[in-house]
């Protein structure tokens, strides 16, 4: 069994009084920031070294190592040996390098040989959530919701393409002139998209969306201010009561993270089937089957396996819940069919601007699939299948929030009727993106499900204990 000497913030809070706990957490965070600053300074030092000198060191090292055995040795063993060669190269070229610079250069050379090149340091940085490469000399990162220009660079376009093709090979994909783009995932679950030059006009593009190593729980999102305690309690109620839920939002709004948190409340006795284009969900359920789509290849003559194919097949696998990582195309109709035919508690995510737009996009996806049904019939299907839409958005301040928990209540004429149970009400003050989470005291259409699973009272308590919307003149 592995033990850690470091305590989490929760453990510190439990063992110390509030003031001492706050001081201890602040001390730990200050130490962490100091270490990160030292690492950035070392990176900056390396970047300030003359590129010609760096190339001489790199060439010297490459001439002294056996590339055929480097993949068979542990990284730390290789690193120690290359650091010695880097020191020797520095002496030969009369370069003054300190220990941190030598270690960083050695690590960079290893990353170029067997890793992800200059991207490795960004992939290891837990503060970086997205990496956007717009060519060899233009790399942006997202930290704490803010997009920043990184000091990390590739040597040239050839260097960038070498790393990009290595990433593609590592996930079993081919990247060349015939197939100049790839959409896949890394071993750690990060999502990666690559577009080669000259399709990407300013140089090869690499977009990597990282996911936390530790799955965030709903209480973590509450701590971050992404939703209120009452909203978290209500979400627990509807997930545990097997309501059908769609998580909607724009790009990078936190949809997948939110869907993962809903998985916390799935009972261990339930059988779950997840279907994704790129496997990103981290739902901890024992009786679960994870499936991923597969693109067709002209070389082998294999046909593509789509999400619609997998949804249709999953119905024969005796699932209690079906979860789609992202609803994009005609599989929307099959998911709605599953939700309406005994697979209560099914979920999925899709891109939209608001809950009303979510319903419109579902309708459009069904029509795109060639389903020849009247509009009113399609809308009746949506009303019958979906109980709640949980909408997430990313504000102008970079903060991700659950802005709406909306119930689908029925059809009013030809229009789908919605009611906001909870929503984020922005204030009219001068504070940047300020507001509060409020609730409407509504009668729930899905009260029967909540009562069946014993969560009705808790759900109503969450609604009634929340602040009410302010009337705006």
CSV table of C-alpha atoms in Angstrom, one decimal:
chain,number,residue,atom,x,y,z
A,1,UNK,CA,0.0,0.0,0.0
A,2,UNK,CA,1.2,3.5,-0.9
A,3,UNK,CA,1.2,6.2,1.7
A,4,UNK,CA,1.6,9.9,1.2
A,5,UNK,CA,3.1,12.3,3.7
A,6,UNK,CA,1.2,15.2,2.4
A,7,UNK,CA,-2.2,16.1,3.8
A,8,UNK,CA,-5.1,17.3,1.6
A,9,UNK,CA,-6.8,20.6,2.3
A,10,UNK,CA,-9.8,18.6,3.7
A,11,UNK,CA,-7.6,16.7,6.1
A,12,UNK,CA,-5.9,19.9,7.3
A,13,UNK,CA,-9.3,21.5,7.9
A,14,UNK,CA,-10.5,18.5,9.9
A,15,UNK,CA,-7.5,18.3,12.2
A,16,UNK,CA,-6.9,22.0,12.9
A,17,UNK,CA,-9.1,24.9,14.0
A,18,UNK,CA,-10.2,27.2,11.1
A,19,UNK,CA,-7.6,29.9,11.6
A,20,UNK,CA,-4.7,27.5,11.9
A,21,UNK,CA,-6.0,25.5,8.9
A,22,UNK,CA,-6.2,28.6,6.8
A,23,UNK,CA,-2.6,29.5,7.7
A,24,UNK,CA,-1.3,26.0,7.0
A,25,UNK,CA,-3.1,25.8,3.6
A,26,UNK,CA,-1.8,29.3,2.7
A,27,UNK,CA,1.8,28.1,3.6
A,28,UNK,CA,1.5,25.0,1.5
A,29,UNK,CA,0.2,26.9,-1.5
A,30,UNK,CA,2.9,29.6,-1.1
A,31,UNK,CA,5.5,26.8,-1.2
A,32,UNK,CA,3.9,25.3,-4.3
A,33,UNK,CA,3.9,28.7,-6.0
A,34,UNK,CA,7.6,29.1,-5.2
A,35,UNK,CA,8.5,25.7,-6.6
A,36,UNK,CA,6.6,26.5,-9.8
A,37,UNK,CA,8.3,29.9,-10.1
A,38,UNK,CA,11.7,28.2,-9.8
A,39,UNK,CA,10.8,25.7,-12.5
A,40,UNK,CA,9.7,28.6,-14.8
A,41,UNK,CA,12.9,30.5,-14.1
A,42,UNK,CA,14.9,27.4,-15.1
A,43,UNK,CA,12.9,27.1,-18.3
A,44,UNK,CA,13.5,30.8,-19.0
A,45,UNK,CA,17.2,30.4,-18.4
A,46,UNK,CA,17.3,27.6,-20.9
A,47,UNK,CA,15.4,29.6,-23.5
A,48,UNK,CA,17.9,32.5,-23.0
A,49,UNK,CA,20.8,30.2,-24.1
A,50,UNK,CA,22.0,30.8,-27.6
A,51,UNK,CA,20.1,28.4,-30.0
A,52,UNK,CA,23.3,27.6,-31.8
A,53,UNK,CA,24.9,26.5,-28.6
A,54,UNK,CA,21.9,24.4,-27.7
A,55,UNK,CA,22.1,22.7,-31.1
A,56,UNK,CA,25.8,22.0,-30.6
A,57,UNK,CA,25.0,20.4,-27.2
A,58,UNK,CA,22.1,18.4,-28.8
A,59,UNK,CA,24.3,17.2,-31.7
A,60,UNK,CA,27.1,16.2,-29.3
A,61,UNK,CA,24.6,14.2,-27.1
A,62,UNK,CA,23.0,12.5,-30.1
A,63,UNK,CA,26.5,11.4,-31.3
A,64,UNK,CA,27.3,9.8,-27.9
A,65,UNK,CA,24.1,7.8,-27.2
A,66,UNK,CA,22.7,4.5,-28.7
A,67,UNK,CA,19.2,5.3,-29.9
A,68,UNK,CA,18.4,1.6,-30.3
A,69,UNK,CA,18.4,1.0,-26.5
A,70,UNK,CA,17.1,4.3,-25.2
A,71,UNK,CA,13.4,3.1,-25.3
A,72,UNK,CA,14.3,0.1,-23.1
A,73,UNK,CA,15.8,2.0,-20.2
A,74,UNK,CA,14.0,3.8,-17.4
A,75,UNK,CA,13.7,7.6,-17.9
A,76,UNK,CA,15.7,8.4,-14.7
A,77,UNK,CA,18.5,6.2,-15.8
A,78,UNK,CA,18.6,7.9,-19.2
A,79,UNK,CA,18.4,11.3,-17.7
A,80,UNK,CA,21.3,10.8,-15.4
A,81,UNK,CA,23.5,9.6,-18.3
A,82,UNK,CA,22.5,12.4,-20.6
A,83,UNK,CA,23.1,15.0,-17.9
A,84,UNK,CA,26.7,13.8,-17.8
A,85,UNK,CA,27.0,14.0,-21.6
A,86,UNK,CA,25.5,17.5,-21.5
A,87,UNK,CA,28.0,18.6,-18.9
A,88,UNK,CA,30.8,17.2,-21.1
A,89,UNK,CA,29.4,19.0,-24.2
A,90,UNK,CA,29.2,22.3,-22.2
A,91,UNK,CA,32.9,22.0,-21.2
A,92,UNK,CA,33.9,21.2,-24.8
A,93,UNK,CA,32.0,24.3,-26.1
A,94,UNK,CA,33.1,26.5,-23.1
A,95,UNK,CA,29.5,27.1,-22.1
A,96,UNK,CA,28.7,28.0,-18.5
A,97,UNK,CA,25.6,26.0,-17.4
A,98,UNK,CA,24.4,25.5,-13.9
A,99,UNK,CA,23.0,22.2,-12.6
A,100,UNK,CA,19.3,23.2,-13.3
A,101,UNK,CA,20.1,24.2,-16.9
A,102,UNK,CA,22.0,21.0,-17.5
A,103,UNK,CA,19.1,19.0,-16.1
A,104,UNK,CA,16.5,20.9,-18.2
A,105,UNK,CA,18.5,20.5,-21.4
A,106,UNK,CA,18.9,16.8,-20.8
A,107,UNK,CA,15.2,16.4,-20.1
A,108,UNK,CA,14.4,18.4,-23.3
A,109,UNK,CA,16.6,16.1,-25.3
A,110,UNK,CA,14.9,13.0,-23.9
A,111,UNK,CA,11.5,14.5,-24.6
A,112,UNK,CA,12.6,15.1,-28.2
A,113,UNK,CA,13.7,11.5,-28.6
A,114,UNK,CA,11.0,9.5,-26.9
A,115,UNK,CA,8.4,12.0,-25.6
A,116,UNK,CA,6.3,14.9,-26.8
A,117,UNK,CA,9.2,17.4,-27.3
A,118,UNK,CA,8.7,20.9,-25.9
A,119,UNK,CA,5.0,20.0,-25.1
A,120,UNK,CA,6.2,17.6,-22.3
A,121,UNK,CA,6.8,20.4,-19.8
A,122,UNK,CA,3.3,21.8,-20.5
A,123,UNK,CA,1.6,18.4,-20.2
A,124,UNK,CA,3.3,17.8,-16.8
A,125,UNK,CA,2.2,21.3,-15.5
A,126,UNK,CA,-1.0,20.7,-13.6
A,127,UNK,CA,-1.9,24.4,-13.8
A,128,UNK,CA,-2.1,24.2,-17.6
A,129,UNK,CA,-5.6,22.9,-18.8
A,130,UNK,CA,-5.3,23.5,-22.5
A,131,UNK,CA,-2.4,23.7,-25.0
A,132,UNK,CA,-2.8,25.4,-28.4
A,133,UNK,CA,0.0,25.2,-30.9
A,134,UNK,CA,-0.4,27.5,-33.9
A,135,UNK,CA,2.9,26.7,-35.6
A,136,UNK,CA,6.4,26.0,-34.3
A,137,UNK,CA,6.9,29.5,-32.6
A,138,UNK,CA,3.4,30.2,-31.4
A,139,UNK,CA,2.2,28.2,-28.4
A,140,UNK,CA,-0.6,29.4,-26.1
A,141,UNK,CA,-1.8,27.8,-22.9
A,142,UNK,CA,-4.8,28.2,-20.7
A,143,UNK,CA,-4.3,28.6,-17.0
A,144,UNK,CA,-7.1,29.3,-14.5
A,145,UNK,CA,-9.4,30.2,-17.4
A,146,UNK,CA,-7.0,32.7,-18.9
A,147,UNK,CA,-5.2,32.2,-22.3
A,148,UNK,CA,-1.5,33.1,-22.2
A,149,UNK,CA,1.4,33.0,-24.6
A,150,UNK,CA,3.9,30.4,-23.6
A,151,UNK,CA,7.7,30.8,-23.8
A,152,UNK,CA,7.9,27.2,-25.1
A,153,UNK,CA,8.9,26.9,-28.7
A,154,UNK,CA,9.7,24.2,-31.3
A,155,UNK,CA,12.9,24.6,-33.3
A,156,UNK,CA,11.2,24.6,-36.7
A,157,UNK,CA,8.2,23.1,-38.6
A,158,UNK,CA,10.1,19.8,-39.1
A,159,UNK,CA,10.6,19.5,-35.3
A,160,UNK,CA,6.9,20.2,-34.7
A,161,UNK,CA,5.7,17.7,-37.3
A,162,UNK,CA,8.0,15.0,-35.9
A,163,UNK,CA,6.4,15.4,-32.5
A,164,UNK,CA,2.9,15.6,-34.0
A,165,UNK,CA,3.4,12.3,-35.9
A,166,UNK,CA,4.8,10.6,-32.8
A,167,UNK,CA,1.7,11.6,-30.9
A,168,UNK,CA,-0.5,10.2,-33.7
A,169,UNK,CA,1.5,6.9,-33.8
A,170,UNK,CA,1.2,6.6,-30.0
A,171,UNK,CA,-2.6,6.4,-30.3
A,172,UNK,CA,-2.6,4.1,-33.4
A,173,UNK,CA,-3.4,6.8,-35.9
A,174,UNK,CA,-1.7,7.8,-39.2
A,175,UNK,CA,-0.8,11.4,-39.9
A,176,UNK,CA,0.5,12.2,-43.4
A,177,UNK,CA,-0.3,14.1,-46.6
A,178,UNK,CA,-3.2,11.8,-47.3
A,179,UNK,CA,-4.6,12.1,-43.8
A,180,UNK,CA,-3.5,15.5,-42.6
A,181,UNK,CA,-5.6,15.7,-39.5
A,182,UNK,CA,-6.2,13.5,-36.4
A,183,UNK,CA,-8.7,13.6,-33.5
A,184,UNK,CA,-7.7,11.3,-30.7
A,185,UNK,CA,-6.7,11.0,-27.0
A,186,UNK,CA,-3.5,10.6,-25.2
A,187,UNK,CA,-2.8,7.8,-22.7
A,188,UNK,CA,-3.7,10.1,-19.7
A,189,UNK,CA,-7.1,10.8,-21.3
A,190,UNK,CA,-6.2,14.3,-22.7
A,191,UNK,CA,-8.0,15.1,-26.0
A,192,UNK,CA,-5.8,16.0,-28.9
A,193,UNK,CA,-6.5,17.3,-32.4
A,194,UNK,CA,-3.7,17.8,-35.0
A,195,UNK,CA,-3.8,19.5,-38.4
A,196,UNK,CA,-0.7,19.3,-40.6
A,197,UNK,CA,0.8,22.2,-42.6
A,198,UNK,CA,-0.1,23.3,-45.2
A,199,UNK,CA,-3.7,22.6,-44.4
A,200,UNK,CA,-3.0,24.7,-41.3
A,201,UNK,CA,-1.5,27.6,-43.1
A,202,UNK,CA,0.8,29.1,-40.4
A,203,UNK,CA,2.3,25.7,-39.4
A,204,UNK,CA,1.1,22.5,-38.0
A,205,UNK,CA,-1.7,23.0,-35.4
A,206,UNK,CA,-1.9,20.9,-32.2
A,207,UNK,CA,-4.8,21.4,-29.7
A,208,UNK,CA,-4.6,19.5,-26.5
A,209,UNK,CA,-7.3,19.6,-23.8
A,210,UNK,CA,-6.1,18.2,-20.6
A,211,UNK,CA,-8.2,16.6,-17.9
A,212,UNK,CA,-7.5,16.6,-14.2
A,213,UNK,CA,-5.6,13.5,-13.0
A,214,UNK,CA,-8.0,13.2,-10.1
A,215,UNK,CA,-11.7,13.2,-11.1
A,216,UNK,CA,-13.4,16.2,-9.6
A,217,UNK,CA,-16.4,15.6,-7.4
A,218,UNK,CA,-19.6,17.8,-7.2
A,219,UNK,CA,-18.4,19.2,-3.9
A,220,UNK,CA,-15.2,20.3,-5.7
A,221,UNK,CA,-17.2,22.2,-8.2
A,222,UNK,CA,-19.1,23.8,-5.4
A,223,UNK,CA,-15.8,24.9,-3.7
A,224,UNK,CA,-14.8,26.5,-7.0
A,225,UNK,CA,-18.0,28.5,-7.2
A,226,UNK,CA,-19.3,26.7,-10.2
A,227,UNK,CA,-22.6,26.1,-8.5
A,228,UNK,CA,-24.3,26.6,-5.1
A,229,UNK,CA,-24.7,24.0,-2.4
A,230,UNK,CA,-28.4,23.8,-3.1
A,231,UNK,CA,-27.8,23.2,-6.8
A,232,UNK,CA,-25.3,20.4,-5.9
A,233,UNK,CA,-27.9,18.8,-3.7
A,234,UNK,CA,-30.6,19.0,-6.4
A,235,UNK,CA,-28.3,17.5,-9.0
A,236,UNK,CA,-27.6,14.6,-6.7
A,237,UNK,CA,-31.3,14.1,-6.3
A,238,UNK,CA,-32.1,14.0,-10.0
A,239,UNK,CA,-29.1,11.8,-10.9
A,240,UNK,CA,-29.8,9.3,-8.1
A,241,UNK,CA,-33.5,9.2,-9.0
A,242,UNK,CA,-32.6,8.2,-12.6
A,243,UNK,CA,-33.9,11.3,-14.3
A,244,UNK,CA,-32.7,11.6,-17.9
A,245,UNK,CA,-30.3,14.5,-18.1
A,246,UNK,CA,-28.5,16.4,-20.9
A,247,UNK,CA,-25.5,18.5,-20.0
A,248,UNK,CA,-25.2,21.4,-22.5
A,249,UNK,CA,-22.8,24.3,-22.9
A,250,UNK,CA,-20.3,25.9,-25.2
A,251,UNK,CA,-16.8,24.8,-26.0
A,252,UNK,CA,-14.6,24.4,-22.9
A,253,UNK,CA,-17.5,25.2,-20.5
A,254,UNK,CA,-16.9,22.0,-18.4
A,255,UNK,CA,-19.5,19.7,-19.8
A,256,UNK,CA,-17.5,16.5,-19.5
A,257,UNK,CA,-16.4,17.4,-16.0
A,258,UNK,CA,-20.0,18.0,-15.0
A,259,UNK,CA,-21.1,14.7,-16.6
A,260,UNK,CA,-18.4,12.9,-14.6
A,261,UNK,CA,-19.8,14.3,-11.4
A,262,UNK,CA,-23.2,13.0,-12.2
A,263,UNK,CA,-21.7,9.5,-12.4
A,264,UNK,CA,-21.0,9.8,-8.6
A,265,UNK,CA,-24.6,9.0,-7.9
A,266,UNK,CA,-25.0,5.9,-10.0
A,267,UNK,CA,-25.8,2.9,-7.8
A,268,UNK,CA,-23.3,0.0,-7.9
A,269,UNK,CA,-26.1,-2.4,-8.8
A,270,UNK,CA,-26.7,-0.6,-12.1
A,271,UNK,CA,-25.2,-1.6,-15.4
A,272,UNK,CA,-23.8,1.3,-17.4
A,273,UNK,CA,-22.7,1.6,-21.0
A,274,UNK,CA,-20.6,4.6,-22.1
A,275,UNK,CA,-20.2,5.6,-25.7
A,276,UNK,CA,-17.7,8.3,-26.9
A,277,UNK,CA,-15.8,9.4,-29.9
A,278,UNK,CA,-12.7,9.8,-27.7
A,279,UNK,CA,-12.9,8.1,-24.3
A,280,UNK,CA,-12.7,10.9,-21.7
A,281,UNK,CA,-15.3,9.9,-19.1
A,282,UNK,CA,-14.1,8.7,-15.7
A,283,UNK,CA,-17.1,7.2,-14.1
A,284,UNK,CA,-16.3,4.8,-11.2
A,285,UNK,CA,-18.9,2.1,-11.6
A,286,UNK,CA,-18.0,-1.6,-11.4
A,287,UNK,CA,-20.6,-3.0,-13.9
A,288,UNK,CA,-19.7,-0.8,-16.8
A,289,UNK,CA,-18.8,-1.2,-20.5
A,290,UNK,CA,-16.8,1.6,-22.2
A,291,UNK,CA,-17.1,1.8,-26.0
A,292,UNK,CA,-15.3,4.1,-28.4
A,293,UNK,CA,-16.0,4.9,-32.1
A,294,UNK,CA,-13.5,3.9,-34.8
A,295,UNK,CA,-12.7,5.7,-38.0
A,296,UNK,CA,-12.6,3.6,-41.2
A,297,UNK,CA,-9.3,3.2,-43.1
A,298,UNK,CA,-8.9,2.8,-46.8
A,299,UNK,CA,-5.8,0.6,-46.4
A,300,UNK,CA,-7.5,-2.2,-44.5
A,301,UNK,CA,-10.9,-1.6,-46.0
A,302,UNK,CA,-12.5,-1.3,-42.6
A,303,UNK,CA,-15.8,0.6,-42.2
A,304,UNK,CA,-16.2,3.4,-39.6
A,305,UNK,CA,-18.0,2.4,-36.3
A,306,UNK,CA,-20.1,5.4,-35.4
A,307,UNK,CA,-21.8,6.4,-32.2
A,308,UNK,CA,-25.2,5.5,-33.7
A,309,UNK,CA,-23.9,2.0,-34.4
A,310,UNK,CA,-22.8,1.7,-30.8
A,311,UNK,CA,-26.0,3.1,-29.3
A,312,UNK,CA,-28.0,0.6,-31.4
A,313,UNK,CA,-25.7,-2.3,-30.2
A,314,UNK,CA,-25.8,-1.1,-26.6
A,315,UNK,CA,-29.5,-1.8,-26.4
A,316,UNK,CA,-28.7,-5.5,-26.6
A,317,UNK,CA,-26.3,-5.3,-23.7
A,318,UNK,CA,-28.9,-5.0,-21.0
A,319,UNK,CA,-27.9,-1.5,-19.8
A,320,UNK,CA,-29.7,0.3,-17.0
A,321,UNK,CA,-28.1,3.6,-18.2
A,322,UNK,CA,-26.6,4.7,-21.5
A,323,UNK,CA,-24.2,7.6,-21.4
A,324,UNK,CA,-23.0,9.5,-24.5
A,325,UNK,CA,-19.9,11.5,-24.1
A,326,UNK,CA,-21.1,14.0,-26.7
A,327,UNK,CA,-24.2,14.0,-28.9
A,328,UNK,CA,-23.2,15.3,-32.3
A,329,UNK,CA,-25.1,13.8,-35.1
A,330,UNK,CA,-28.0,11.4,-35.8
A,331,UNK,CA,-27.3,9.3,-32.7
A,332,UNK,CA,-29.5,11.9,-30.9
A,333,UNK,CA,-32.6,10.1,-32.1
A,334,UNK,CA,-31.4,6.7,-30.9
A,335,UNK,CA,-30.5,8.2,-27.5
A,336,UNK,CA,-34.0,9.7,-27.1
A,337,UNK,CA,-35.4,6.3,-28.0
A,338,UNK,CA,-33.3,4.6,-25.3
A,339,UNK,CA,-34.4,7.2,-22.8
A,340,UNK,CA,-38.0,6.6,-23.6
A,341,UNK,CA,-37.9,2.8,-23.5
A,342,UNK,CA,-36.8,1.8,-20.0
A,343,UNK,CA,-33.2,3.1,-19.8
A,344,UNK,CA,-34.0,5.8,-17.2
A,345,UNK,CA,-31.0,7.8,-15.9
A,346,UNK,CA,-29.4,8.0,-19.4
A,347,UNK,CA,-27.2,11.1,-20.0
A,348,UNK,CA,-25.2,12.9,-22.6
A,349,UNK,CA,-23.6,16.2,-23.5
A,350,UNK,CA,-24.0,18.5,-26.4
A,351,UNK,CA,-22.9,21.9,-27.6
A,352,UNK,CA,-25.5,24.7,-27.2
A,353,UNK,CA,-25.8,28.3,-26.1
A,354,UNK,CA,-28.7,27.9,-23.6
A,355,UNK,CA,-31.4,25.3,-22.6
A,356,UNK,CA,-33.8,26.5,-25.3
A,357,UNK,CA,-31.0,26.1,-27.9
A,358,UNK,CA,-30.3,22.6,-26.6
A,359,UNK,CA,-33.8,21.5,-27.6
A,360,UNK,CA,-33.4,23.1,-31.1
A,361,UNK,CA,-30.1,21.4,-31.7
A,362,UNK,CA,-31.5,18.0,-30.7
A,363,UNK,CA,-34.3,18.6,-33.2
A,364,UNK,CA,-31.8,19.5,-35.9
A,365,UNK,CA,-29.6,16.5,-35.2
A,366,UNK,CA,-32.6,14.2,-35.6
A,367,UNK,CA,-33.6,15.8,-38.9
A,368,UNK,CA,-29.9,15.5,-40.1
A,369,UNK,CA,-30.1,11.8,-39.5
A,370,UNK,CA,-32.8,11.5,-42.2
A,371,UNK,CA,-35.6,10.8,-39.8
A,372,UNK,CA,-38.8,11.8,-41.7
A,373,UNK,CA,-41.1,12.8,-38.9
A,374,UNK,CA,-43.2,15.8,-38.4
A,375,UNK,CA,-41.7,18.5,-36.2
A,376,UNK,CA,-44.3,18.1,-33.6
A,377,UNK,CA,-43.7,14.4,-33.3
A,378,UNK,CA,-39.9,15.0,-32.8
A,379,UNK,CA,-40.6,17.6,-30.2
A,380,UNK,CA,-43.0,15.2,-28.4
A,381,UNK,CA,-40.2,12.6,-28.4
A,382,UNK,CA,-37.8,15.2,-26.8
A,383,UNK,CA,-40.4,16.0,-24.1
A,384,UNK,CA,-41.1,12.4,-23.4
A,385,UNK,CA,-37.4,11.4,-23.2
A,386,UNK,CA,-35.5,14.3,-21.5
A,387,UNK,CA,-36.2,15.4,-17.9
A,388,UNK,CA,-33.6,18.0,-17.2
A,389,UNK,CA,-31.0,20.2,-19.0
A,390,UNK,CA,-28.0,21.2,-17.0
A,391,UNK,CA,-26.4,24.1,-18.8
A,392,UNK,CA,-22.8,25.2,-18.2
A,393,UNK,CA,-21.1,28.3,-19.5
A,394,UNK,CA,-17.7,30.0,-19.3
A,395,UNK,CA,-17.9,33.6,-18.3
A,396,UNK,CA,-16.0,36.6,-19.5
A,397,UNK,CA,-13.8,36.2,-16.4
A,398,UNK,CA,-12.8,32.7,-17.5
A,399,UNK,CA,-14.8,31.1,-14.7
A,400,UNK,CA,-17.0,28.1,-15.5
A,401,UNK,CA,-20.5,28.0,-13.9
A,402,UNK,CA,-23.6,25.9,-14.0
A,403,UNK,CA,-25.9,28.7,-15.3
A,404,UNK,CA,-29.2,26.7,-15.6
A,405,UNK,CA,-30.8,23.6,-14.2
A,406,UNK,CA,-33.9,23.5,-16.4
A,407,UNK,CA,-36.8,21.1,-16.5
A,408,UNK,CA,-38.7,20.1,-19.7
A,409,UNK,CA,-42.3,20.3,-18.7
A,410,UNK,CA,-44.2,19.5,-21.8
A,411,UNK,CA,-45.6,20.9,-25.1
A,412,UNK,CA,-47.5,24.1,-25.3
A,413,UNK,CA,-48.9,24.0,-28.8
A,414,UNK,CA,-45.9,23.3,-31.0
A,415,UNK,CA,-43.4,24.7,-28.5
A,416,UNK,CA,-41.4,22.8,-25.9
A,417,UNK,CA,-42.1,24.2,-22.5
A,418,UNK,CA,-39.2,24.8,-20.1
A,419,UNK,CA,-38.9,26.0,-16.6
A,420,UNK,CA,-35.7,27.1,-14.8
A,421,UNK,CA,-35.5,25.4,-11.5
A,422,UNK,CA,-32.1,27.1,-10.7
A,423,UNK,CA,-30.2,29.7,-12.6
A,424,UNK,CA,-27.3,32.1,-12.2
A,425,UNK,CA,-28.7,35.7,-12.0
A,426,UNK,CA,-26.2,38.3,-13.0
A,427,UNK,CA,-26.3,41.5,-11.0
A,428,UNK,CA,-26.6,45.0,-12.4
A,429,UNK,CA,-23.7,46.3,-10.3
A,430,UNK,CA,-20.3,47.2,-11.5
A,431,UNK,CA,-18.6,44.1,-10.2
A,432,UNK,CA,-17.1,42.0,-13.0
A,433,UNK,CA,-19.4,39.1,-13.9
A,434,UNK,CA,-21.0,39.2,-10.5
A,435,UNK,CA,-24.3,37.5,-9.6
A,436,UNK,CA,-25.8,34.8,-7.4
A,437,UNK,CA,-27.5,31.4,-7.9
A,438,UNK,CA,-31.2,31.5,-7.4
A,439,UNK,CA,-34.2,29.1,-7.6
A,440,UNK,CA,-37.8,29.3,-8.7
A,441,UNK,CA,-40.3,27.6,-6.4
A,442,UNK,CA,-41.8,25.4,-9.1
A,443,UNK,CA,-43.9,22.3,-9.3
A,444,UNK,CA,-41.7,19.5,-10.7
A,445,UNK,CA,-43.0,17.4,-13.5
A,446,UNK,CA,-40.6,14.6,-12.5
A,447,UNK,CA,-41.9,14.6,-8.8
A,448,UNK,CA,-43.0,11.0,-9.3
A,449,UNK,CA,-39.5,9.7,-10.0
A,450,UNK,CA,-38.0,11.7,-7.1
A,451,UNK,CA,-40.7,10.3,-4.7
A,452,UNK,CA,-40.1,6.7,-6.0
A,453,UNK,CA,-36.4,6.9,-5.1
A,454,UNK,CA,-36.9,8.8,-1.9
A,455,UNK,CA,-35.3,12.1,-3.0
A,456,UNK,CA,-38.4,14.4,-3.4
A,457,UNK,CA,-38.1,16.1,0.0
A,458,UNK,CA,-34.4,16.7,-0.4
A,459,UNK,CA,-34.9,18.2,-3.8
A,460,UNK,CA,-37.7,20.5,-2.6
A,461,UNK,CA,-35.6,21.6,0.4
A,462,UNK,CA,-32.8,22.5,-2.0
A,463,UNK,CA,-35.2,24.6,-4.1
A,464,UNK,CA,-37.0,26.3,-1.2
A,465,UNK,CA,-33.8,27.1,0.8
A,466,UNK,CA,-32.2,28.9,-2.2
A,467,UNK,CA,-32.5,32.7,-2.8
A,468,UNK,CA,-35.3,33.9,-5.0
A,469,UNK,CA,-34.8,35.8,-8.2
A,470,UNK,CA,-34.8,39.6,-7.9
A,471,UNK,CA,-37.5,41.4,-9.7
A,472,UNK,CA,-35.9,43.8,-12.3
A,473,UNK,CA,-37.6,47.0,-13.1
